Coordinates of C-alpha atoms and ligand atoms in Angstrom, one line a residue:
X1 CA 4.8 12.2 -36.8
X2 CA 1.1 12.1 -36.0
X3 CA 0.3 14.2 -32.9
X4 CA -1.9 11.9 -30.8
X5 CA -3.5 13.8 -28.0
X6 CA -4.4 11.7 -25.0
X7 CA -7.8 11.7 -23.3
X8 CA -8.4 14.2 -20.6
X9 CA -8.5 11.2 -18.2
X10 CA -5.0 10.1 -19.1
X11 CA -3.8 13.7 -19.0
X12 CA -5.2 14.2 -15.5
X13 CA -2.8 11.7 -13.9
X14 CA 0.9 10.9 -13.7
X15 CA 2.7 7.6 -13.9
X16 CA 3.1 5.8 -10.5
X17 CA 6.2 7.5 -9.0
X18 CA 7.1 4.4 -6.9
X19 CA 7.3 2.3 -10.0
X20 CA 9.1 5.1 -11.8
X21 CA 11.9 5.2 -9.2
X22 CA 12.4 1.4 -9.3
X23 CA 12.5 1.6 -13.1
X24 CA 15.1 4.4 -13.0
X25 CA 17.3 2.5 -10.6
X26 CA 17.2 -0.6 -12.8
X27 CA 18.0 1.5 -15.9
X28 CA 21.1 3.1 -14.1
X29 CA 22.2 -0.3 -12.9
X30 CA 21.9 -1.7 -16.5
X31 CA 24.1 1.2 -17.6
X32 CA 26.8 0.0 -15.2
X33 CA 26.2 2.1 -12.1
X34 CA 26.3 0.6 -8.7
X35 CA 22.9 1.7 -7.5
X36 CA 21.4 0.6 -4.3
X37 CA 17.6 0.6 -4.7
X38 CA 15.7 1.6 -1.6
X39 CA 12.7 2.5 -3.8
X40 CA 11.1 -0.9 -4.3
X41 CA 7.7 -1.5 -2.8
X42 CA 8.0 -5.3 -2.7
X43 CA 9.5 -7.9 -0.5
X44 CA 12.9 -9.0 -1.7
X45 CA 12.3 -12.7 -0.8
X46 CA 11.3 -15.4 -3.2
X47 CA 7.7 -16.7 -3.2
X48 CA 7.6 -19.8 -0.9
X49 CA 8.0 -23.1 -2.6
X50 CA 4.7 -24.7 -1.7
X51 CA 3.0 -21.7 -3.4
X52 CA 5.1 -22.1 -6.6
X53 CA 4.3 -25.8 -6.6
X54 CA 0.6 -25.2 -6.5
X55 CA 0.9 -23.0 -9.6
X56 CA 2.9 -25.6 -11.4
X57 CA 0.3 -28.2 -10.5
X58 CA -2.4 -25.9 -11.8
X59 CA -0.7 -25.6 -15.1
X60 CA -0.1 -29.3 -15.4
X61 CA -3.7 -30.2 -14.4
X62 CA -5.2 -27.9 -17.1
X63 CA -6.3 -25.0 -14.9
X64 CA -5.4 -22.8 -17.8
X65 CA -8.8 -21.5 -18.9
X66 CA -11.0 -18.5 -18.0
X67 CA -12.4 -18.7 -14.4
X68 CA -15.4 -16.8 -13.1
X69 CA -14.8 -13.1 -13.4
X70 CA -14.8 -12.7 -9.6
X71 CA -12.5 -15.6 -8.9
X72 CA -12.6 -19.4 -8.5
X73 CA -15.0 -20.9 -5.9
X74 CA -12.0 -22.4 -4.2
X75 CA -10.2 -19.1 -3.8
X76 CA -13.3 -17.2 -2.7
X77 CA -13.9 -19.9 -0.1
X78 CA -10.3 -19.5 1.1
X79 CA -10.7 -15.8 1.3
X80 CA -13.9 -16.1 3.3
X81 CA -12.1 -18.4 5.7
X82 CA -9.2 -16.0 5.9
X83 CA -11.5 -13.1 6.7
X84 CA -13.2 -15.2 9.4
X85 CA -10.1 -16.6 11.0
X86 CA -7.8 -13.7 10.9
X87 CA -10.1 -10.7 10.9
X88 CA -13.2 -11.9 12.6
X89 CA -15.3 -10.8 9.6
X90 CA -18.1 -12.8 8.1
X91 CA -18.8 -12.7 4.3
X92 CA -20.9 -14.6 1.9
X93 CA -19.7 -15.7 -1.5
X94 CA -21.4 -12.6 -3.2
X95 CA -19.5 -10.3 -0.8
X96 CA -16.0 -11.3 -1.8
X97 CA -14.2 -11.0 -5.2
X98 CA -10.7 -11.5 -6.6
X99 CA -8.9 -9.0 -8.8
X100 CA -5.5 -8.7 -10.5
X101 CA -3.7 -7.2 -7.5
X102 CA -5.0 -5.0 -4.6
X103 CA -4.2 -2.1 -6.9
X104 CA -6.8 -3.4 -9.3
X105 CA -9.2 -4.1 -6.5
X106 CA -9.0 -0.4 -5.5
X107 CA -9.3 0.7 -9.1
X108 CA -12.4 -1.3 -9.7
X109 CA -13.9 -0.1 -6.4
X110 CA -13.3 3.5 -7.3
X111 CA -14.8 3.0 -10.8
X112 CA -17.8 1.2 -9.4
X113 CA -18.5 3.7 -6.7
X114 CA -17.5 7.2 -7.7
X115 CA -19.2 9.8 -9.9
X116 CA -17.7 13.1 -11.2
X117 CA -17.9 15.7 -8.4
X118 CA -17.7 13.1 -5.6
X119 CA -14.9 13.7 -3.0
X120 CA -12.5 11.0 -1.8
X121 CA -11.0 11.8 1.6
X122 CA -7.3 10.6 1.7
X123 CA -5.0 11.1 4.7
X124 CA -1.4 12.1 3.7
X125 CA 1.1 10.6 3.5
X126 CA -0.8 8.3 1.2
X127 CA 0.0 5.5 -1.1
X128 CA 0.7 7.1 -4.4
X129 CA -2.2 5.6 -6.4
X130 CA -5.2 6.7 -4.3
X131 CA -5.5 10.3 -5.6
X132 CA -4.9 9.4 -9.2
X133 CA -7.4 6.5 -9.0
X134 CA -10.0 9.0 -7.7
X135 CA -9.2 11.3 -10.6
X136 CA -9.6 8.4 -13.1
X137 CA -13.1 8.0 -11.7
X138 CA -13.7 11.7 -12.2
X139 CA -13.8 12.3 -8.5
X140 CA -11.8 14.8 -6.4
X141 CA -9.2 13.7 -3.9
X142 CA -9.4 15.7 -0.6
X143 CA -6.1 15.4 1.1
X144 CA -5.8 15.6 4.9
X145 CA -2.2 16.7 5.7
X146 CA -0.3 15.3 8.7
X147 CA 3.3 15.8 9.9
X148 CA 5.8 13.7 11.8
X149 CA 4.7 15.6 14.9
X150 CA 1.2 14.0 14.4
X151 CA 3.0 10.6 13.9
X152 CA 1.6 10.9 10.4
X153 CA -1.9 10.1 11.6
X154 CA -5.1 12.1 11.3
X155 CA -7.2 13.2 14.2
X156 CA -11.0 12.8 14.4
X157 CA -11.2 16.6 14.2
X158 CA -9.2 16.6 10.9
X159 CA -11.5 14.0 9.5
X160 CA -14.6 15.9 10.4
X161 CA -13.1 19.1 8.9
X162 CA -12.5 17.3 5.6
X163 CA -16.0 16.1 5.2
X164 CA -18.4 17.9 2.9
X165 CA -21.8 17.1 1.3
X166 CA -19.8 15.7 -1.6
X167 CA -17.8 13.2 0.4
X168 CA -18.3 9.7 -0.9
X169 CA -15.3 7.7 0.2
X170 CA -12.8 7.7 3.1
X171 CA -9.5 5.7 2.5
X172 CA -7.6 4.3 5.4
X173 CA -4.3 2.3 5.1
X174 CA -2.8 1.0 8.4
X175 CA 0.0 0.0 8.7
X176 CA 0.7 2.7 6.2
X177 CA 2.7 2.9 3.1
X178 CA 4.8 5.1 3.3
X179 CA 4.9 6.0 7.0
X180 CA 5.0 2.5 8.4
X181 CA 2.8 3.6 11.3
X182 CA -0.4 1.9 12.5
X183 CA -3.5 3.4 14.0
X184 CA -4.3 2.1 17.5
X185 CA -7.6 0.6 18.5
X186 CA -8.6 3.9 20.3
X187 CA -7.6 6.0 17.3
X188 CA -9.6 3.8 14.9
X189 CA -12.6 4.0 17.2
X190 CA -12.5 7.8 17.3
X191 CA -12.4 8.0 13.5
X192 CA -15.2 5.4 13.3
X193 CA -17.3 7.6 15.6
X194 CA -17.0 10.5 13.2
X195 CA -17.9 8.3 10.2
X196 CA -21.0 7.0 11.9
X197 CA -22.4 10.5 11.9
X198 CA -22.2 10.6 8.0
X199 CA -24.1 7.6 6.6
X200 CA -23.4 8.5 3.0
X201 CA -19.7 8.1 3.3
X202 CA -18.3 4.7 2.3
X203 CA -15.0 3.4 3.8
X204 CA -12.2 1.5 2.3
X205 CA -9.6 -0.1 4.5
X206 CA -6.4 -1.1 2.6
X207 CA -5.1 -3.9 4.8
X208 CA -2.3 -5.0 2.4
X209 CA 0.4 -4.7 5.2
X210 CA -1.7 -6.5 7.8
X211 CA 0.9 -9.2 8.4
X212 CA 4.0 -7.0 8.3
X213 CA 3.3 -5.7 11.8
X214 CA 5.3 -5.6 15.0
X215 CA 4.2 -2.3 16.8
X216 CA 0.9 -3.9 18.0
X217 CA 0.0 -7.3 19.4
X218 CA -2.8 -7.8 16.9
X219 CA -3.8 -6.3 13.6
X220 CA -7.1 -4.3 13.8
X221 CA -8.9 -2.5 11.0
X222 CA -11.6 0.2 11.4
X223 CA -14.3 -2.4 10.9
X224 CA -13.0 -4.5 13.8
X225 CA -13.3 -1.6 16.2
X226 CA -16.4 -0.1 14.6
X227 CA -18.6 -3.0 13.4
X228 CA -21.5 -0.7 12.7
X229 CA -19.6 0.4 9.6
X230 CA -19.9 -3.1 8.1
X231 CA -22.6 -2.2 5.6
X232 CA -20.5 0.5 4.0
X233 CA -16.9 -0.7 4.3
X234 CA -14.8 -2.5 1.8
X235 CA -11.8 -4.4 3.0
X236 CA -9.0 -4.6 0.5
X237 CA -6.2 -7.1 0.8
X238 CA -4.0 -9.3 -1.3
X239 CA -1.1 -11.8 -1.4
X240 CA 1.6 -9.5 -2.8
X241 CA 3.2 -8.4 0.5
X242 CA 2.3 -11.1 2.9
X243 CA 3.6 -14.0 0.7
X244 CA 6.1 -12.1 -1.5
X245 CA 3.8 -12.6 -4.5
X246 CA 3.9 -9.1 -6.1
X247 CA 4.4 -10.5 -9.6
X248 CA 1.4 -12.9 -9.4
X249 CA -1.1 -10.1 -9.3
X250 CA -3.8 -11.3 -6.9
X251 CA -5.8 -8.9 -4.7
X252 CA -9.2 -9.4 -3.2
X253 CA -12.1 -7.5 -1.4
X254 CA -14.8 -8.2 1.1
X255 CA -17.7 -5.7 1.1
X256 CA -21.3 -5.0 0.4
X257 CA -22.8 -7.4 -2.2
X258 CA -24.2 -4.6 -4.4
X259 CA -20.9 -2.8 -4.6
X260 CA -18.9 -6.0 -5.2
X261 CA -21.4 -6.8 -8.0
X262 CA -20.6 -3.4 -9.6
X263 CA -16.9 -4.1 -9.4
X264 CA -17.4 -7.5 -11.0
X265 CA -19.4 -5.8 -13.9
X266 CA -16.4 -3.5 -14.5
X267 CA -14.0 -6.5 -14.5
X268 CA -16.3 -8.4 -16.8
X269 CA -15.9 -5.6 -19.4
X270 CA -12.2 -5.0 -18.9
X271 CA -9.9 -7.6 -17.5
X272 CA -12.1 -10.7 -17.0
X273 CA -10.8 -13.0 -14.3
X274 CA -7.4 -12.7 -12.7
X275 CA -4.9 -15.3 -14.0
X276 CA -6.2 -18.8 -13.2
X277 CA -2.7 -20.1 -12.3
X278 CA -2.1 -17.2 -9.9
X279 CA -5.5 -17.9 -8.3
X280 CA -4.5 -21.5 -7.6
X281 CA -1.2 -20.3 -6.1
X282 CA -3.2 -17.8 -3.9
X283 CA -5.3 -20.7 -2.6
X284 CA -2.1 -22.4 -1.5
X285 CA -0.8 -19.1 0.1
X286 CA -4.0 -18.5 2.1
X287 CA -4.6 -22.1 3.2
X288 CA -1.1 -23.5 3.4
X289 CA 1.8 -23.2 5.8
X290 CA 2.0 -19.6 7.2
X291 CA 5.5 -19.7 8.6
X292 CA 6.9 -17.5 5.8
X293 CA 4.9 -14.6 7.2
X294 CA 6.5 -14.8 10.6
X295 CA 9.9 -15.4 9.3
X296 CA 9.8 -12.5 6.8
X297 CA 8.2 -10.1 9.3
X298 CA 11.0 -10.7 11.9
X299 CA 13.6 -10.0 9.2
X300 CA 11.8 -6.7 8.3
X301 CA 11.7 -5.8 11.9
X302 CA 15.4 -6.2 12.4
X303 CA 16.1 -4.1 9.2
X304 CA 13.7 -1.5 10.4
X305 CA 15.5 -1.2 13.7
X306 CA 18.8 -0.8 11.9
X307 CA 17.6 1.8 9.5
X308 CA 15.8 3.8 12.2
X309 CA 18.9 3.9 14.5
X310 CA 21.2 4.9 11.7
X311 CA 18.9 7.6 10.3
X312 CA 18.5 9.1 13.8
X313 CA 22.2 9.5 14.0
X314 CA 22.3 11.9 11.0
X315 CA 21.9 15.6 11.6
X316 CA 18.8 17.1 10.1
X317 CA 16.9 13.8 9.8
X318 CA 14.0 13.0 12.1
X319 CA 12.4 9.6 12.0
X320 CA 9.5 7.7 13.6
X321 CA 9.7 4.2 14.8
X322 CA 7.5 2.2 12.4
X323 CA 4.9 -0.3 13.5
X324 CA 5.1 -2.4 10.4
X325 CA 5.5 -2.5 6.6
X326 CA 9.0 -2.4 5.0
X327 CA 9.3 1.4 4.8
X328 CA 10.8 4.2 6.9
X329 CA 9.6 7.7 6.2
X330 CA 12.2 10.1 7.6
X331 CA 11.5 13.9 7.7
X332 CA 14.6 15.4 5.9
X333 CA 13.6 19.1 6.1
X334 CA 16.6 19.7 8.3
X335 CA 18.9 18.3 5.7
X336 CA 17.2 20.3 2.9
X337 CA 17.5 23.6 4.9
X338 CA 21.2 23.0 5.6
X339 CA 22.1 22.4 1.9
X340 CA 22.6 25.5 -0.4
X341 CA 21.9 23.7 -3.7
X342 CA 19.0 21.6 -2.6
X343 CA 15.5 23.2 -2.5
X344 CA 13.2 20.2 -1.8
X345 CA 12.8 16.5 -1.4
X346 CA 12.7 15.8 -5.1
X347 CA 16.1 17.5 -5.6
X348 CA 17.4 15.7 -2.5
X349 CA 16.3 12.3 -3.9
X350 CA 18.1 13.2 -7.2
X351 CA 21.2 14.2 -5.1
X352 CA 21.2 10.9 -3.3
X353 CA 20.8 9.0 -6.6
X354 CA 23.6 10.9 -8.3
X355 CA 26.1 11.4 -5.4
X356 CA 25.4 8.3 -3.2
X357 CA 24.0 6.1 -5.9
X358 CA 21.1 5.3 -3.6
X359 CA 17.5 5.4 -5.0
X360 CA 14.6 6.5 -2.7
X361 CA 11.2 7.9 -3.4
X362 CA 10.7 11.6 -2.5
X363 CA 7.9 12.3 0.1
X364 CA 6.1 14.7 -2.3
X365 CA 5.0 11.6 -4.2
X366 CA 3.0 10.6 -1.1
X367 CA 1.7 14.1 -0.3
X368 CA 4.4 14.8 2.3
X369 CA 7.1 17.1 0.9
X370 CA 10.4 17.2 2.8
X371 CA 10.2 13.5 3.7
X372 CA 11.8 10.5 1.9
X373 CA 10.5 7.0 1.6
X374 CA 13.2 4.4 2.3
X375 CA 12.2 0.8 1.5
X376 CA 14.2 -1.7 3.6
X377 CA 13.0 -4.6 1.4
X378 CA 16.6 -5.3 0.6
X379 CA 19.5 -7.2 2.2
X380 CA 21.1 -6.0 5.5
X381 CA 24.4 -5.7 3.5
X382 CA 22.9 -3.2 1.1
X383 CA 21.2 -1.3 3.9
X384 CA 24.5 -1.0 5.7
X385 CA 26.2 0.2 2.5
X386 CA 23.4 2.7 1.8
X387 CA 23.5 4.2 5.3
X388 CA 27.2 4.7 5.0
X389 CA 26.8 6.3 1.6
X390 CA 24.1 8.7 2.8
X391 CA 26.2 9.7 5.8
X392 CA 29.2 10.2 3.5
X393 CA 27.4 12.5 1.0
X394 CA 25.8 14.5 3.8
X395 CA 29.0 15.0 5.7
Ligands
LIG401 N1 -2.0 -0.7 -1.3 C1 -0.8 -0.3 -0.9 C2 -0.8 0.6 0.3 C3 0.4 -0.8 -1.4 O1 1.6 -0.4 -1.0 C4 0.3 -1.6 -2.6 C5 1.6 -2.1 -3.2 N2 1.8 -1.6 -4.4 C6 -1.0 -2.0 -3.0 C7 -2.1 -1.5 -2.4 C8 -1.2 -2.9 -4.3 O2 -0.6 -4.1 -4.2 P1 -0.8 -5.2 -5.3 O3 -1.5 -4.6 -6.4 O4 0.5 -5.7 -5.6 O5 -1.7 -6.3 -4.6
LIG402 N1 3.1 -0.5 -3.4 C1 4.5 -0.5 -3.9 C2 5.1 0.8 -3.6 O1 4.4 1.6 -3.0 C3 4.6 -1.0 -5.3 C4 4.6 0.0 -6.4 C5 3.3 0.5 -6.9 O2 2.4 -0.4 -7.1 O3 3.1 1.7 -7.0 O4 6.2 1.0 -3.9

């Protein structure tokens, strides 16, 4: 067989571990095992009907051709309105663009901004794709570590300590995947103060969990509390989590026109426009009835409370109350230390998968070894069963 050696670029990264756990759970289920999947990073609800109908209408009315690379006028206008109404941010048409999922928005941003040798400052625990996306752009991820004692949030001193003359981009994700915690207004302002001292550093705020929030009255990103960063901040968002539209692949950005133009150039030579039909559906999502958001968030909150209370009852597990998202991120170092045959969170996740038939993503994938990400985007019935199984195998 021909030995095909992959590019250094492809060799420098690993497959997305969150997607890998979900795939592994599906494979074991197909082989007849009764696996409960707590790995999935997507809402378990169906996409609301009015959104699906808009997509069907788009197909039937012939919206089946290429659109502008950066998205249809209609969708871009809806995004501008969304940013204005919900985030108090003003953008022009050349400052917003649509991509095939927020993951793709981030990818194109990293590609358009970063050069080899640039550093990307990423607080841990982080969403799995940020460091590898930095590497794909030839840049170096600089990870700021936090622990459960810090509520998994970085301090202004830590941010300052991570900055060098190579720093090019700072990534913030609040509410956070995987920790579920949210930075407060004061905490964001303190980080903003540090960033204002370093005008060469760009900022990306990944607001994808904006709506899945209960720990604060109102969602705020770093730009809301530090408007002076406007010229060098990119806001990333999408419809995947807010409207249970993960499969539709629509993400979008608001940011400096020149940078957005660079992202569009990259899209024009790679993917072209995001799917025309999904764009029509995203218009319906952003402009239509918003009740789904409130309904789903209250369900996630109830599940969060259940998972939190149950985890806290288990010896060796320490957990924070989350502010939002559909993840809990318990510290399981106590459990690992108490078990003779388990050395780390990866082995512990394997143990849970084999012995309890419960799939979770080990904290190492997020830069926080010893922790475990539990997605509660699944039914209460399955959550109850999984908590029972975890307790049983640890007893
Ligand atoms: N950012 C974070 C923090 C996420 O959890 C996800 C979900 N995979 C994304 C971005 C990307 O979402 P999508 O590509 O589905 O819009
Ligand atoms: N964001 C989700 C997760 O963290 C989806 C999987 C992925 O895109 O990596 O699980």
